[in-house]
Amino acid sequence: QTGRFRLLRAVIEGLQANNQLQYFKSIANTPGFVRVVASFIDELKQGVIPADAFAATAELPKDYELSLIYTAYQERLIAHKLVDREGEGWLALDALRKDDNRIIAHEPVQLKLPLKMLLVDGFDLLTPLQARLVARLSGRAGLALVTLTTVTERESTIGRRFKQALERLIES
């Protein structure tokens, strides 16, 4: 996490040096800003929202500047052949997609995943990225079992999380 924060700090400092951060200018040098932006980028990546897609939706100055930071951060990771925690999930999803295309084209697969059984247990919330990974892996397993917790008579409060996890799995 420390290395990631340093990388993000360097990205922010570079954007500031080029006068690209006006909206966040007064707080960009604070440790809290780096933590909040890192968390925000995690949320975007968990939602499988690439930097260019987020940038395309930026309407407000703060959104535009966040998109600059996210884009520069991703470019820096790629340039140095680095990957962050959520990026590992993106790479796994991409590898599974490529193999699915190879299977359709009757070409040899890259990932040898002879899964007899896939068991996913203990999750009460799945991010869109996690749901897509579980769905792709389930398609390769002879048997896939996913258990989602529920709390009787609390479906309208804590149970919403479990329902959302199920909906994400179904969508994926």
Short mmCIF file of C-alpha atoms in Angstrom, two decimals:
data_model
loop_
_atom_site.label_atom_id
_atom_site.label_comp_id
_atom_site.label_asym_id
_atom_site.label_seq_id
_atom_site.Cartn_x
_atom_site.Cartn_y
_atom_site.Cartn_z
CA GLN A 1 0.00 0.00 0.00
CA THR A 2 2.86 2.38 0.79
CA GLY A 3 4.36 1.97 -2.67
CA ARG A 4 1.00 2.56 -4.27
CA PHE A 5 0.50 5.75 -2.27
CA ARG A 6 3.97 6.95 -3.28
CA LEU A 7 3.19 6.31 -6.93
CA LEU A 8 -0.12 8.12 -6.64
CA ARG A 9 1.58 11.00 -4.79
CA ALA A 10 4.11 11.28 -7.66
CA VAL A 11 1.27 11.35 -10.19
CA ILE A 12 -0.53 14.09 -8.27
CA GLU A 13 2.68 16.11 -7.88
CA GLY A 14 3.32 15.83 -11.63
CA LEU A 15 -0.17 17.07 -12.44
CA GLN A 16 0.27 19.94 -9.97
CA ALA A 17 3.62 20.89 -11.49
CA ASN A 18 1.83 21.21 -14.84
CA ASN A 19 -0.95 23.32 -13.24
CA GLN A 20 -3.55 20.67 -14.12
CA LEU A 21 -5.08 20.54 -10.66
CA GLN A 22 -6.98 23.70 -9.89
CA TYR A 23 -10.05 22.34 -8.12
CA PHE A 24 -8.00 20.20 -5.70
CA LYS A 25 -5.03 22.59 -5.56
CA SER A 26 -5.44 23.48 -1.88
CA ILE A 27 -5.68 19.87 -0.64
CA ALA A 28 -3.69 17.89 -3.21
CA ASN A 29 -0.58 17.82 -1.01
CA THR A 30 -2.33 16.36 2.02
CA PRO A 31 -1.94 12.68 2.98
CA GLY A 32 -5.70 12.39 3.30
CA PHE A 33 -6.19 13.39 -0.33
CA VAL A 34 -3.97 10.57 -1.56
CA ARG A 35 -5.87 8.07 0.61
CA VAL A 36 -9.26 9.29 -0.61
CA VAL A 37 -8.19 9.27 -4.27
CA ALA A 38 -6.67 5.80 -3.88
CA SER A 39 -9.94 4.55 -2.40
CA PHE A 40 -11.91 6.21 -5.20
CA ILE A 41 -9.71 4.57 -7.84
CA ASP A 42 -10.23 1.22 -6.09
CA GLU A 43 -14.00 1.72 -6.33
CA LEU A 44 -13.77 2.53 -10.03
CA LYS A 45 -11.60 -0.51 -10.69
CA GLN A 46 -13.87 -2.77 -8.63
CA GLY A 47 -16.71 -1.52 -10.81
CA VAL A 48 -14.64 -2.39 -13.91
CA ILE A 49 -14.68 1.25 -15.03
CA PRO A 50 -11.56 2.04 -17.08
CA ALA A 51 -9.95 5.47 -16.86
CA ASP A 52 -11.10 6.49 -20.35
CA ALA A 53 -14.72 5.57 -19.57
CA PHE A 54 -14.64 7.62 -16.39
CA ALA A 55 -13.00 10.53 -18.20
CA ALA A 56 -15.77 10.47 -20.82
CA THR A 57 -18.39 11.06 -18.12
CA ALA A 58 -16.55 13.90 -16.33
CA GLU A 59 -18.71 17.02 -16.33
CA LEU A 60 -17.68 18.91 -13.20
CA PRO A 61 -14.17 20.29 -12.59
CA LYS A 62 -13.60 17.85 -9.71
CA ASP A 63 -14.61 14.89 -11.89
CA TYR A 64 -12.32 16.08 -14.67
CA GLU A 65 -9.37 16.38 -12.29
CA LEU A 66 -10.09 12.96 -10.77
CA SER A 67 -10.11 11.53 -14.28
CA LEU A 68 -6.73 13.16 -14.95
CA ILE A 69 -5.32 11.56 -11.82
CA TYR A 70 -6.84 8.14 -12.59
CA THR A 71 -5.62 8.23 -16.20
CA ALA A 72 -2.09 9.32 -15.24
CA TYR A 73 -1.99 6.69 -12.49
CA GLN A 74 -2.99 3.93 -14.90
CA GLU A 75 -0.49 5.15 -17.49
CA ARG A 76 2.27 5.13 -14.89
CA LEU A 77 1.39 1.58 -13.82
CA ILE A 78 1.42 0.38 -17.42
CA ALA A 79 4.65 2.23 -18.29
CA HIS A 80 6.46 0.55 -15.40
CA LYS A 81 4.75 -2.83 -15.88
CA LEU A 82 3.16 -2.61 -12.45
CA VAL A 83 -0.23 -3.71 -11.26
CA ASP A 84 -2.20 -2.74 -8.19
CA ARG A 85 -4.51 -4.98 -6.17
CA GLU A 86 -7.62 -4.30 -8.26
CA GLY A 87 -5.56 -4.42 -11.44
CA GLU A 88 -4.72 -8.04 -10.65
CA GLY A 89 -8.41 -8.82 -10.94
CA TRP A 90 -8.57 -6.98 -14.27
CA LEU A 91 -5.64 -9.04 -15.58
CA ALA A 92 -7.28 -12.28 -14.44
CA LEU A 93 -10.58 -11.29 -16.08
CA ASP A 94 -8.78 -10.35 -19.29
CA ALA A 95 -6.90 -13.68 -19.35
CA LEU A 96 -10.18 -15.58 -18.89
CA ARG A 97 -11.84 -13.56 -21.68
CA LYS A 98 -8.96 -14.23 -24.05
CA ASP A 99 -9.10 -17.93 -23.28
CA ASP A 100 -12.87 -17.96 -23.87
CA ASN A 101 -12.20 -16.47 -27.31
CA ARG A 102 -9.54 -19.12 -27.95
CA ILE A 103 -12.03 -21.84 -27.00
CA ILE A 104 -14.60 -20.43 -29.44
CA ALA A 105 -11.94 -20.26 -32.18
CA HIS A 106 -10.81 -23.85 -31.38
CA GLU A 107 -7.34 -22.63 -30.46
CA PRO A 108 -5.20 -23.83 -27.55
CA VAL A 109 -6.00 -22.09 -24.28
CA GLN A 110 -3.40 -20.23 -22.26
CA LEU A 111 -4.85 -20.97 -18.84
CA LYS A 112 -5.03 -24.61 -17.89
CA LEU A 113 -7.93 -24.61 -15.48
CA PRO A 114 -9.35 -28.09 -15.20
CA LEU A 115 -11.68 -27.18 -12.37
CA LYS A 116 -13.72 -30.07 -11.10
CA MET A 117 -15.39 -27.84 -8.57
CA LEU A 118 -15.44 -24.16 -7.74
CA LEU A 119 -16.57 -23.28 -4.24
CA VAL A 120 -17.15 -19.65 -3.28
CA ASP A 121 -18.19 -19.27 0.33
CA GLY A 122 -18.09 -16.58 2.96
CA PHE A 123 -18.80 -13.55 0.81
CA ASP A 124 -21.63 -11.23 1.66
CA LEU A 125 -20.82 -8.69 -1.02
CA LEU A 126 -19.22 -9.12 -4.42
CA THR A 127 -17.87 -6.20 -6.40
CA PRO A 128 -18.75 -6.23 -10.11
CA LEU A 129 -15.18 -7.33 -10.82
CA GLN A 130 -15.40 -10.23 -8.36
CA ALA A 131 -18.80 -11.26 -9.72
CA ARG A 132 -17.45 -11.34 -13.28
CA LEU A 133 -14.47 -13.43 -12.19
CA VAL A 134 -16.69 -15.89 -10.33
CA ALA A 135 -19.01 -16.14 -13.35
CA ARG A 136 -16.12 -16.79 -15.78
CA LEU A 137 -14.54 -19.37 -13.49
CA SER A 138 -17.92 -21.03 -12.88
CA GLY A 139 -18.24 -21.61 -16.60
CA ARG A 140 -15.02 -23.64 -16.51
CA ALA A 141 -15.91 -25.77 -13.50
CA GLY A 142 -17.66 -29.10 -13.61
CA LEU A 143 -19.59 -27.96 -10.55
CA ALA A 144 -19.80 -24.46 -9.15
CA LEU A 145 -21.26 -23.74 -5.75
CA VAL A 146 -21.64 -20.18 -4.53
CA THR A 147 -23.12 -19.57 -1.12
CA LEU A 148 -24.42 -16.17 -0.13
CA THR A 149 -25.42 -15.37 3.40
CA THR A 150 -28.78 -13.94 4.33
CA VAL A 151 -30.17 -12.67 7.59
CA THR A 152 -33.79 -13.57 8.17
CA GLU A 153 -36.06 -10.59 8.81
CA ARG A 154 -33.26 -8.13 7.93
CA GLU A 155 -33.64 -8.29 4.17
CA SER A 156 -34.42 -4.57 3.93
CA THR A 157 -31.27 -3.52 5.81
CA ILE A 158 -28.22 -5.76 5.87
CA GLY A 159 -29.89 -8.14 3.42
CA ARG A 160 -29.66 -5.60 0.60
CA ARG A 161 -25.95 -6.38 0.38
CA PHE A 162 -26.63 -10.07 -0.13
CA LYS A 163 -29.31 -9.38 -2.71
CA GLN A 164 -26.94 -7.08 -4.59
CA ALA A 165 -24.26 -9.79 -4.62
CA LEU A 166 -26.75 -12.26 -6.09
CA GLU A 167 -27.89 -9.74 -8.71
CA ARG A 168 -24.30 -9.08 -9.74
CA LEU A 169 -23.64 -12.80 -10.14
CA ILE A 170 -26.77 -13.21 -12.27
CA GLU A 171 -25.84 -10.20 -14.44
CA SER A 172 -22.34 -11.55 -14.98
#
